[in-house]
Amino acid sequence: MTSTDEPPTVRTRLAVDPEGSQGTSIASWDLLLAVMGAPHSNEMVSTTFRLVEAVLARGGRAQVWACGYATALTSTGLGAHKPRNIVEWNRTYPSTSALVSELLDRGGDAVAWSVCRFCSDERGVTDHIAKVSVRAPLRFGGHVTESKRTLFLGVI
Amino acid sequence: MPDLLLVETRDAAVAGSGSPLVGDAVSATEFYASIVLLLLDDAVTMALRGDEALTELTSRGGRIWVDDLSLAQRGLHPGDVAPQLAVATTVVGMGEVADVLLDDHATVVWHG
């Protein structure tokens, strides 16, 4: 794994620690997308990217929490490109890992991508790209607390 | 900017049942001044048929947004929207959706 349950960031601590925030919730993220569904059965993944991009374009901050098979989106095993397309032999298509990596590089501290450790381990997705945080399931509540709005996309 | 944005991603007819979200949108017209139903992904085809529930929603003042990319990916065009829905329907991009998501006063419900 590239990242484990590191101590909460200052932002997170402010959001969940009553002593630090005097009991007041501080929402430092505009949007939390909880991506729960199997990633390739519909357009959920492209919709996720489009939503995050649109929020960033308006100066907002968006974070993603991937659960279930959506944890596989950031697996290092996917490599940088999808397998070669036999009908578009000379074109390369980025993997979802590459897309997330590029999104995180471009978005800076305005975007974050976390994955559920339980769901990852249960599915054998044990190695994620850099900058993706692997979090214990119980951490999800903190992500909700620090976000103004939470949307669930798909079901496990 | 709507007070309530409901997002449907599935075509109720393909799923084999009515869309509970569209029914909720119709009911919610009694409580919200401005309601928008966003048809996204597979749900965009509902606007082409002009389902009865969508017609009822628009007759009660509700509006319909249809996602531009979801239409384009299916080879569909804004002119394909059912005539009875056309006046109350707007084709939008994800930017308009983000504007609502970033509006603290709007309620957003996502289905799918």
PDB file of C-alpha atoms in Angstrom:
ATOM      1  CA  MET A   1       0.000   0.000   0.000  1.00  0.00           C
ATOM      2  CA  THR A   2       1.193   3.484  -0.706  1.00  0.00           C
ATOM      3  CA  SER A   3      -0.609   5.145   2.123  1.00  0.00           C
ATOM      4  CA  THR A   4      -2.129   3.838   5.295  1.00  0.00           C
ATOM      5  CA  ASP A   5      -4.143   5.205   8.129  1.00  0.00           C
ATOM      6  CA  GLU A   6      -1.980   8.156   8.815  1.00  0.00           C
ATOM      7  CA  PRO A   7      -2.948  10.441  11.674  1.00  0.00           C
ATOM      8  CA  PRO A   8      -5.743  12.812  10.718  1.00  0.00           C
ATOM      9  CA  THR A   9      -4.638  15.915   8.916  1.00  0.00           C
ATOM     10  CA  VAL A  10      -5.098  19.258  10.599  1.00  0.00           C
ATOM     11  CA  ARG A  11      -8.194  19.780   8.499  1.00  0.00           C
ATOM     12  CA  THR A  12      -9.660  16.447   9.526  1.00  0.00           C
ATOM     13  CA  ARG A  13      -8.787  16.986  13.155  1.00  0.00           C
ATOM     14  CA  LEU A  14     -10.583  20.299  13.148  1.00  0.00           C
ATOM     15  CA  ALA A  15     -13.609  18.672  11.618  1.00  0.00           C
ATOM     16  CA  VAL A  16     -13.942  15.741  13.980  1.00  0.00           C
ATOM     17  CA  ASP A  17     -12.262  16.810  17.197  1.00  0.00           C
ATOM     18  CA  PRO A  18     -14.701  18.621  19.500  1.00  0.00           C
ATOM     19  CA  GLU A  19     -11.818  20.115  21.431  1.00  0.00           C
ATOM     20  CA  GLY A  20     -10.209  21.476  18.333  1.00  0.00           C
ATOM     21  CA  SER A  21     -13.379  22.885  16.864  1.00  0.00           C
ATOM     22  CA  GLN A  22     -15.317  23.580  20.053  1.00  0.00           C
ATOM     23  CA  GLY A  23     -17.966  21.178  18.869  1.00  0.00           C
ATOM     24  CA  THR A  24     -18.541  22.962  15.613  1.00  0.00           C
ATOM     25  CA  SER A  25     -18.232  21.031  12.372  1.00  0.00           C
ATOM     26  CA  ILE A  26     -15.862  22.635   9.898  1.00  0.00           C
ATOM     27  CA  ALA A  27     -16.583  21.617   6.342  1.00  0.00           C
ATOM     28  CA  SER A  28     -13.365  22.050   4.427  1.00  0.00           C
ATOM     29  CA  TRP A  29     -14.584  20.183   1.345  1.00  0.00           C
ATOM     30  CA  ASP A  30     -17.443  21.285  -0.867  1.00  0.00           C
ATOM     31  CA  LEU A  31     -18.277  17.814  -2.092  1.00  0.00           C
ATOM     32  CA  LEU A  32     -17.683  14.206  -1.127  1.00  0.00           C
ATOM     33  CA  LEU A  33     -18.468  11.601  -3.758  1.00  0.00           C
ATOM     34  CA  ALA A  34     -18.848   8.137  -2.296  1.00  0.00           C
ATOM     35  CA  VAL A  35     -18.300   5.890  -5.299  1.00  0.00           C
ATOM     36  CA  MET A  36     -19.751   2.551  -4.335  1.00  0.00           C
ATOM     37  CA  GLY A  37     -20.606   0.613  -7.454  1.00  0.00           C
ATOM     38  CA  ALA A  38     -18.779  -1.759  -9.751  1.00  0.00           C
ATOM     39  CA  PRO A  39     -16.871   0.621 -11.987  1.00  0.00           C
ATOM     40  CA  HIS A  40     -17.493  -0.721 -15.475  1.00  0.00           C
ATOM     41  CA  SER A  41     -21.175  -1.610 -15.510  1.00  0.00           C
ATOM     42  CA  ASN A  42     -22.339   1.900 -16.345  1.00  0.00           C
ATOM     43  CA  GLU A  43     -21.088   5.485 -16.652  1.00  0.00           C
ATOM     44  CA  MET A  44     -20.534   6.012 -12.952  1.00  0.00           C
ATOM     45  CA  VAL A  45     -16.774   6.446 -13.300  1.00  0.00           C
ATOM     46  CA  SER A  46     -16.892   8.992 -16.097  1.00  0.00           C
ATOM     47  CA  THR A  47     -19.629  10.834 -14.211  1.00  0.00           C
ATOM     48  CA  THR A  48     -17.405  10.903 -11.140  1.00  0.00           C
ATOM     49  CA  PHE A  49     -14.540  12.449 -13.087  1.00  0.00           C
ATOM     50  CA  ARG A  50     -16.856  14.942 -14.751  1.00  0.00           C
ATOM     51  CA  LEU A  51     -18.346  16.049 -11.440  1.00  0.00           C
ATOM     52  CA  VAL A  52     -14.969  16.500  -9.789  1.00  0.00           C
ATOM     53  CA  GLU A  53     -13.580  18.375 -12.784  1.00  0.00           C
ATOM     54  CA  ALA A  54     -16.602  20.680 -12.871  1.00  0.00           C
ATOM     55  CA  VAL A  55     -16.349  21.484  -9.161  1.00  0.00           C
ATOM     56  CA  LEU A  56     -12.628  22.182  -9.481  1.00  0.00           C
ATOM     57  CA  ALA A  57     -13.233  24.412 -12.488  1.00  0.00           C
ATOM     58  CA  ARG A  58     -15.469  26.565 -10.291  1.00  0.00           C
ATOM     59  CA  GLY A  59     -12.900  26.877  -7.568  1.00  0.00           C
ATOM     60  CA  GLY A  60     -14.477  24.256  -5.330  1.00  0.00           C
ATOM     61  CA  ARG A  61     -12.875  21.374  -3.447  1.00  0.00           C
ATOM     62  CA  ALA A  62     -13.966  17.793  -4.033  1.00  0.00           C
ATOM     63  CA  GLN A  63     -12.936  14.482  -2.568  1.00  0.00           C
ATOM     64  CA  VAL A  64     -13.743  10.909  -3.565  1.00  0.00           C
ATOM     65  CA  TRP A  65     -14.183   7.892  -1.324  1.00  0.00           C
ATOM     66  CA  ALA A  66     -14.095   4.627  -3.261  1.00  0.00           C
ATOM     67  CA  CYS A  67     -15.757   1.536  -1.839  1.00  0.00           C
ATOM     68  CA  GLY A  68     -16.460  -1.953  -3.150  1.00  0.00           C
ATOM     69  CA  TYR A  69     -15.035  -2.755  -6.557  1.00  0.00           C
ATOM     70  CA  ALA A  70     -14.536   0.957  -7.181  1.00  0.00           C
ATOM     71  CA  THR A  71     -11.398   0.564  -5.073  1.00  0.00           C
ATOM     72  CA  ALA A  72      -9.840  -1.127  -8.105  1.00  0.00           C
ATOM     73  CA  LEU A  73      -9.875   2.138 -10.045  1.00  0.00           C
ATOM     74  CA  THR A  74      -6.575   3.200  -8.496  1.00  0.00           C
ATOM     75  CA  SER A  75      -4.758  -0.124  -8.476  1.00  0.00           C
ATOM     76  CA  THR A  76      -1.114   0.067  -9.541  1.00  0.00           C
ATOM     77  CA  GLY A  77      -1.711  -3.186 -11.402  1.00  0.00           C
ATOM     78  CA  LEU A  78      -3.666  -1.280 -14.041  1.00  0.00           C
ATOM     79  CA  GLY A  79      -0.515   0.441 -15.253  1.00  0.00           C
ATOM     80  CA  ALA A  80      -0.545   3.701 -17.155  1.00  0.00           C
ATOM     81  CA  HIS A  81      -2.580   2.531 -20.129  1.00  0.00           C
ATOM     82  CA  LYS A  82      -5.453   0.210 -20.858  1.00  0.00           C
ATOM     83  CA  PRO A  83      -4.726  -2.911 -22.910  1.00  0.00           C
ATOM     84  CA  ARG A  84      -4.245  -2.139 -26.578  1.00  0.00           C
ATOM     85  CA  ASN A  85      -7.449  -1.745 -28.542  1.00  0.00           C
ATOM     86  CA  ILE A  86      -7.363  -4.095 -31.523  1.00  0.00           C
ATOM     87  CA  VAL A  87      -9.532  -1.757 -33.613  1.00  0.00           C
ATOM     88  CA  GLU A  88      -7.492   1.346 -32.668  1.00  0.00           C
ATOM     89  CA  TRP A  89      -4.080  -0.228 -32.616  1.00  0.00           C
ATOM     90  CA  ASN A  90      -2.059   2.980 -32.624  1.00  0.00           C
ATOM     91  CA  ARG A  91      -4.025   4.822 -29.972  1.00  0.00           C
ATOM     92  CA  THR A  92      -3.354   4.536 -26.270  1.00  0.00           C
ATOM     93  CA  TYR A  93      -6.047   4.950 -23.669  1.00  0.00           C
ATOM     94  CA  PRO A  94      -5.139   5.971 -20.120  1.00  0.00           C
ATOM     95  CA  SER A  95      -6.051   3.646 -17.285  1.00  0.00           C
ATOM     96  CA  THR A  96      -8.256   4.912 -14.496  1.00  0.00           C
ATOM     97  CA  SER A  97      -5.177   4.869 -12.266  1.00  0.00           C
ATOM     98  CA  ALA A  98      -3.461   7.269 -14.647  1.00  0.00           C
ATOM     99  CA  LEU A  99      -6.548   9.473 -14.811  1.00  0.00           C
ATOM    100  CA  VAL A 100      -6.811   9.679 -11.036  1.00  0.00           C
ATOM    101  CA  SER A 101      -3.085  10.377 -10.736  1.00  0.00           C
ATOM    102  CA  GLU A 102      -3.309  13.173 -13.272  1.00  0.00           C
ATOM    103  CA  LEU A 103      -6.389  14.568 -11.518  1.00  0.00           C
ATOM    104  CA  LEU A 104      -4.612  14.604  -8.167  1.00  0.00           C
ATOM    105  CA  ASP A 105      -1.504  16.227  -9.653  1.00  0.00           C
ATOM    106  CA  ARG A 106      -3.550  18.931 -11.335  1.00  0.00           C
ATOM    107  CA  GLY A 107      -5.982  19.557  -8.504  1.00  0.00           C
ATOM    108  CA  GLY A 108      -3.429  19.987  -5.739  1.00  0.00           C
ATOM    109  CA  ASP A 109      -5.050  20.355  -2.334  1.00  0.00           C
ATOM    110  CA  ALA A 110      -8.449  20.956  -3.916  1.00  0.00           C
ATOM    111  CA  VAL A 111      -8.950  17.279  -4.637  1.00  0.00           C
ATOM    112  CA  ALA A 112      -8.368  14.023  -2.769  1.00  0.00           C
ATOM    113  CA  TRP A 113      -9.006  10.354  -3.451  1.00  0.00           C
ATOM    114  CA  SER A 114      -9.429   7.812  -0.661  1.00  0.00           C
ATOM    115  CA  VAL A 115     -10.196   4.115  -0.812  1.00  0.00           C
ATOM    116  CA  CYS A 116     -11.748   1.836   1.763  1.00  0.00           C
ATOM    117  CA  ARG A 117      -9.149  -0.540   3.120  1.00  0.00           C
ATOM    118  CA  PHE A 118     -11.654  -3.263   3.935  1.00  0.00           C
ATOM    119  CA  CYS A 119     -13.083  -3.265   0.417  1.00  0.00           C
ATOM    120  CA  SER A 120      -9.600  -3.140  -1.087  1.00  0.00           C
ATOM    121  CA  ASP A 121      -8.296  -6.035   0.967  1.00  0.00           C
ATOM    122  CA  GLU A 122     -11.408  -8.113   0.420  1.00  0.00           C
ATOM    123  CA  ARG A 123     -10.906  -7.790  -3.330  1.00  0.00           C
ATOM    124  CA  GLY A 124      -7.163  -8.238  -3.374  1.00  0.00           C
ATOM    125  CA  VAL A 125      -6.555  -4.652  -4.469  1.00  0.00           C
ATOM    126  CA  THR A 126      -3.719  -4.121  -2.046  1.00  0.00           C
ATOM    127  CA  ASP A 127      -1.487  -1.689  -3.910  1.00  0.00           C
ATOM    128  CA  HIS A 128      -2.676   1.772  -4.911  1.00  0.00           C
ATOM    129  CA  ILE A 129      -1.045   4.613  -6.788  1.00  0.00           C
ATOM    130  CA  ALA A 130       0.726   7.363  -4.893  1.00  0.00           C
ATOM    131  CA  LYS A 131      -1.370  10.139  -3.345  1.00  0.00           C
ATOM    132  CA  VAL A 132      -4.322   7.822  -2.846  1.00  0.00           C
ATOM    133  CA  SER A 133      -5.129   7.343   0.828  1.00  0.00           C
ATOM    134  CA  VAL A 134      -6.114   3.897   2.028  1.00  0.00           C
ATOM    135  CA  ARG A 135      -8.435   4.436   4.964  1.00  0.00           C
ATOM    136  CA  ALA A 136     -10.176   2.234   7.494  1.00  0.00           C
ATOM    137  CA  PRO A 137     -13.957   2.047   6.924  1.00  0.00           C
ATOM    138  CA  LEU A 138     -14.643   3.860  10.179  1.00  0.00           C
ATOM    139  CA  ARG A 139     -12.868   6.906   8.778  1.00  0.00           C
ATOM    140  CA  PHE A 140     -15.712   7.469   6.348  1.00  0.00           C
ATOM    141  CA  GLY A 141     -17.744   9.353   8.920  1.00  0.00           C
ATOM    142  CA  GLY A 142     -14.948  11.897   9.274  1.00  0.00           C
ATOM    143  CA  HIS A 143     -14.947  12.477   5.524  1.00  0.00           C
ATOM    144  CA  VAL A 144     -18.693  13.117   5.647  1.00  0.00           C
ATOM    145  CA  THR A 145     -18.272  15.502   8.550  1.00  0.00           C
ATOM    146  CA  GLU A 146     -15.649  17.579   6.784  1.00  0.00           C
ATOM    147  CA  SER A 147     -17.738  17.869   3.592  1.00  0.00           C
ATOM    148  CA  LYS A 148     -20.605  20.251   2.949  1.00  0.00           C
ATOM    149  CA  ARG A 149     -22.351  17.729   0.727  1.00  0.00           C
ATOM    150  CA  THR A 150     -22.079  13.969   0.282  1.00  0.00           C
ATOM    151  CA  LEU A 151     -23.431  12.053  -2.697  1.00  0.00           C
ATOM    152  CA  PHE A 152     -23.470   8.279  -3.113  1.00  0.00           C
ATOM    153  CA  LEU A 153     -22.903   7.027  -6.640  1.00  0.00           C
ATOM    154  CA  GLY A 154     -23.903   3.413  -7.196  1.00  0.00           C
ATOM    155  CA  VAL A 155     -24.396   0.626  -4.705  1.00  0.00           C
ATOM    156  CA  ILE A 156     -22.029  -2.115  -3.611  1.00  0.00           C
TER     157      ILE A 156
ATOM    158  CA  MET B   1     -30.863  27.868  -9.317  1.00  0.00           C
ATOM    159  CA  PRO B   2     -33.224  25.096  -8.155  1.00  0.00           C
ATOM    160  CA  ASP B   3     -34.126  24.524  -4.516  1.00  0.00           C
ATOM    161  CA  LEU B   4     -34.220  20.806  -5.177  1.00  0.00           C
ATOM    162  CA  LEU B   5     -32.186  18.872  -7.735  1.00  0.00           C
ATOM    163  CA  LEU B   6     -33.004  15.229  -8.254  1.00  0.00           C
ATOM    164  CA  VAL B   7     -30.622  13.200 -10.381  1.00  0.00           C
ATOM    165  CA  GLU B   8     -31.821  10.073 -12.153  1.00  0.00           C
ATOM    166  CA  THR B   9     -29.230   7.885 -13.885  1.00  0.00           C
ATOM    167  CA  ARG B  10     -31.346   4.913 -14.925  1.00  0.00           C
ATOM    168  CA  ASP B  11     -34.083   4.569 -17.498  1.00  0.00           C
ATOM    169  CA  ALA B  12     -37.078   3.346 -15.537  1.00  0.00           C
ATOM    170  CA  ALA B  13     -38.504   1.448 -18.512  1.00  0.00           C
ATOM    171  CA  VAL B  14     -35.286  -0.486 -19.065  1.00  0.00           C
ATOM    172  CA  ALA B  15     -35.095  -1.243 -15.369  1.00  0.00           C
ATOM    173  CA  GLY B  16     -38.562  -2.783 -15.637  1.00  0.00           C
ATOM    174  CA  SER B  17     -40.268  -0.493 -13.182  1.00  0.00           C
ATOM    175  CA  GLY B  18     -41.277   3.086 -12.753  1.00  0.00           C
ATOM    176  CA  SER B  19     -38.756   5.568 -11.442  1.00  0.00           C
ATOM    177  CA  PRO B  20     -39.467   6.259  -7.782  1.00  0.00           C
ATOM    178  CA  LEU B  21     -37.387   9.383  -8.072  1.00  0.00           C
ATOM    179  CA  VAL B  22     -39.617  10.869 -10.745  1.00  0.00           C
ATOM    180  CA  GLY B  23     -42.613  10.141  -8.544  1.00  0.00           C
ATOM    181  CA  ASP B  24     -40.851  11.851  -5.680  1.00  0.00           C
ATOM    182  CA  ALA B  25     -40.158  14.840  -7.903  1.00  0.00           C
ATOM    183  CA  VAL B  26     -43.849  15.151  -8.735  1.00  0.00           C
ATOM    184  CA  SER B  27     -44.780  14.963  -5.048  1.00  0.00           C
ATOM    185  CA  ALA B  28     -42.083  17.448  -4.082  1.00  0.00           C
ATOM    186  CA  THR B  29     -43.616  20.154  -6.263  1.00  0.00           C
ATOM    187  CA  GLU B  30     -45.980  20.766  -3.348  1.00  0.00           C
ATOM    188  CA  PHE B  31     -43.104  21.720  -1.095  1.00  0.00           C
ATOM    189  CA  TYR B  32     -40.388  23.262  -3.247  1.00  0.00           C
ATOM    190  CA  ALA B  33     -40.682  26.381  -5.352  1.00  0.00           C
ATOM    191  CA  SER B  34     -38.097  25.316  -7.878  1.00  0.00           C
ATOM    192  CA  ILE B  35     -37.474  21.685  -8.777  1.00  0.00           C
ATOM    193  CA  VAL B  36     -35.182  20.288 -11.428  1.00  0.00           C
ATOM    194  CA  LEU B  37     -34.956  16.656 -12.456  1.00  0.00           C
ATOM    195  CA  LEU B  38     -31.616  15.927 -14.097  1.00  0.00           C
ATOM    196  CA  LEU B  39     -31.625  13.006 -16.506  1.00  0.00           C
ATOM    197  CA  LEU B  40     -28.114  11.623 -16.700  1.00  0.00           C
ATOM    198  CA  ASP B  41     -26.493   8.581 -18.294  1.00  0.00           C
ATOM    199  CA  ASP B  42     -29.124   5.968 -19.279  1.00  0.00           C
ATOM    200  CA  ALA B  43     -31.926   8.154 -17.933  1.00  0.00           C
ATOM    201  CA  VAL B  44     -31.681  10.604 -20.853  1.00  0.00           C
ATOM    202  CA  THR B  45     -33.839   8.320 -22.984  1.00  0.00           C
ATOM    203  CA  MET B  46     -36.761   9.015 -20.658  1.00  0.00           C
ATOM    204  CA  ALA B  47     -36.904  12.529 -22.059  1.00  0.00           C
ATOM    205  CA  LEU B  48     -37.231  11.202 -25.585  1.00  0.00           C
ATOM    206  CA  ARG B  49     -40.312   9.160 -24.785  1.00  0.00           C
ATOM    207  CA  GLY B  50     -41.936  11.863 -22.703  1.00  0.00           C
ATOM    208  CA  ASP B  51     -43.110   9.516 -19.975  1.00  0.00           C
ATOM    209  CA  GLU B  52     -46.396  10.405 -18.321  1.00  0.00           C
ATOM    210  CA  ALA B  53     -44.749  11.106 -14.980  1.00  0.00           C
ATOM    211  CA  LEU B  54     -42.338  13.557 -16.604  1.00  0.00           C
ATOM    212  CA  THR B  55     -45.218  15.315 -18.311  1.00  0.00           C
ATOM    213  CA  GLU B  56     -46.990  15.599 -14.961  1.00  0.00           C
ATOM    214  CA  LEU B  57     -43.832  16.981 -13.372  1.00  0.00           C
ATOM    215  CA  THR B  58     -43.525  19.730 -15.949  1.00  0.00           C
ATOM    216  CA  SER B  59     -47.240  20.512 -15.727  1.00  0.00           C
ATOM    217  CA  ARG B  60     -46.681  21.206 -12.024  1.00  0.00           C
ATOM    218  CA  GLY B  61     -43.845  23.610 -12.704  1.00  0.00           C
ATOM    219  CA  GLY B  62     -40.938  21.221 -12.474  1.00  0.00           C
ATOM    220  CA  ARG B  63     -38.124  21.517 -14.967  1.00  0.00           C
ATOM    221  CA  ILE B  64     -36.020  18.874 -16.663  1.00  0.00           C
ATOM    222  CA  TRP B  65     -32.302  19.021 -17.339  1.00  0.00           C
ATOM    223  CA  VAL B  66     -30.787  16.591 -19.802  1.00  0.00           C
ATOM    224  CA  ASP B  67     -27.059  15.941 -19.722  1.00  0.00           C
ATOM    225  CA  ASP B  68     -25.370  16.916 -22.968  1.00  0.00           C
ATOM    226  CA  LEU B  69     -22.655  14.257 -22.954  1.00  0.00           C
ATOM    227  CA  SER B  70     -25.088  11.479 -22.107  1.00  0.00           C
ATOM    228  CA  LEU B  71     -27.114  12.487 -25.167  1.00  0.00           C
ATOM    229  CA  ALA B  72     -24.086  12.728 -27.420  1.00  0.00           C
ATOM    230  CA  GLN B  73     -22.695   9.361 -26.338  1.00  0.00           C
ATOM    231  CA  ARG B  74     -25.932   7.765 -27.485  1.00  0.00           C
ATOM    232  CA  GLY B  75     -26.051   9.580 -30.793  1.00  0.00           C
ATOM    233  CA  LEU B  76     -28.991  11.659 -29.618  1.00  0.00           C
ATOM    234  CA  HIS B  77     -29.698  15.357 -30.052  1.00  0.00           C
ATOM    235  CA  PRO B  78     -31.557  18.033 -28.097  1.00  0.00           C
ATOM    236  CA  GLY B  79     -34.207  18.043 -30.804  1.00  0.00           C
ATOM    237  CA  ASP B  80     -35.032  14.433 -29.961  1.00  0.00           C
ATOM    238  CA  VAL B  81     -36.693  15.438 -26.677  1.00  0.00           C
ATOM    239  CA  ALA B  82     -40.417  14.696 -26.653  1.00  0.00           C
ATOM    240  CA  PRO B  83     -42.415  17.743 -27.855  1.00  0.00           C
ATOM    241  CA  GLN B  84     -44.585  17.892 -24.737  1.00  0.00           C
ATOM    242  CA  LEU B  85     -41.455  18.255 -22.592  1.00  0.00           C
ATOM    243  CA  ALA B  86     -39.448  20.553 -24.822  1.00  0.00           C
ATOM    244  CA  VAL B  87     -40.503  23.866 -23.270  1.00  0.00           C
ATOM    245  CA  ALA B  88     -39.548  22.753 -19.759  1.00  0.00           C
ATOM    246  CA  THR B  89     -36.352  20.960 -20.801  1.00  0.00           C
ATOM    247  CA  THR B  90     -32.831  22.331 -20.949  1.00  0.00           C
ATOM    248  CA  VAL B  91     -29.745  20.516 -22.149  1.00  0.00           C
ATOM    249  CA  VAL B  92     -26.954  21.194 -19.671  1.00  0.00           C
ATOM    250  CA  GLY B  93     -23.350  20.300 -19.045  1.00  0.00           C
ATOM    251  CA  MET B  94     -21.762  19.240 -15.797  1.00  0.00           C
ATOM    252  CA  GLY B  95     -20.919  22.869 -15.049  1.00  0.00           C
ATOM    253  CA  GLU B  96     -24.557  23.693 -14.348  1.00  0.00           C
ATOM    254  CA  VAL B  97     -24.759  20.653 -12.070  1.00  0.00           C
ATOM    255  CA  ALA B  98     -21.646  21.782 -10.209  1.00  0.00           C
ATOM    256  CA  ASP B  99     -23.202  25.192  -9.671  1.00  0.00           C
ATOM    257  CA  VAL B 100     -26.059  23.537  -7.797  1.00  0.00           C
ATOM    258  CA  LEU B 101     -23.754  21.249  -5.834  1.00  0.00           C
ATOM    259  CA  LEU B 102     -21.793  24.275  -4.668  1.00  0.00           C
ATOM    260  CA  ASP B 103     -24.943  26.122  -3.648  1.00  0.00           C
ATOM    261  CA  ASP B 104     -25.378  25.599   0.089  1.00  0.00           C
ATOM    262  CA  HIS B 105     -29.097  26.254  -0.107  1.00  0.00           C
ATOM    263  CA  ALA B 106     -29.914  23.579  -2.684  1.00  0.00           C
ATOM    264  CA  THR B 107     -30.979  20.064  -1.760  1.00  0.00           C
ATOM    265  CA  VAL B 108     -29.594  17.353  -4.043  1.00  0.00           C
ATOM    266  CA  VAL B 109     -30.790  13.759  -4.277  1.00  0.00           C
ATOM    267  CA  TRP B 110     -28.857  11.271  -6.395  1.00  0.00           C
ATOM    268  CA  HIS B 111     -30.283   7.968  -7.613  1.00  0.00           C
ATOM    269  CA  GLY B 112     -28.081   5.342  -9.174  1.00  0.00           C
TER     270      GLY B 112
END
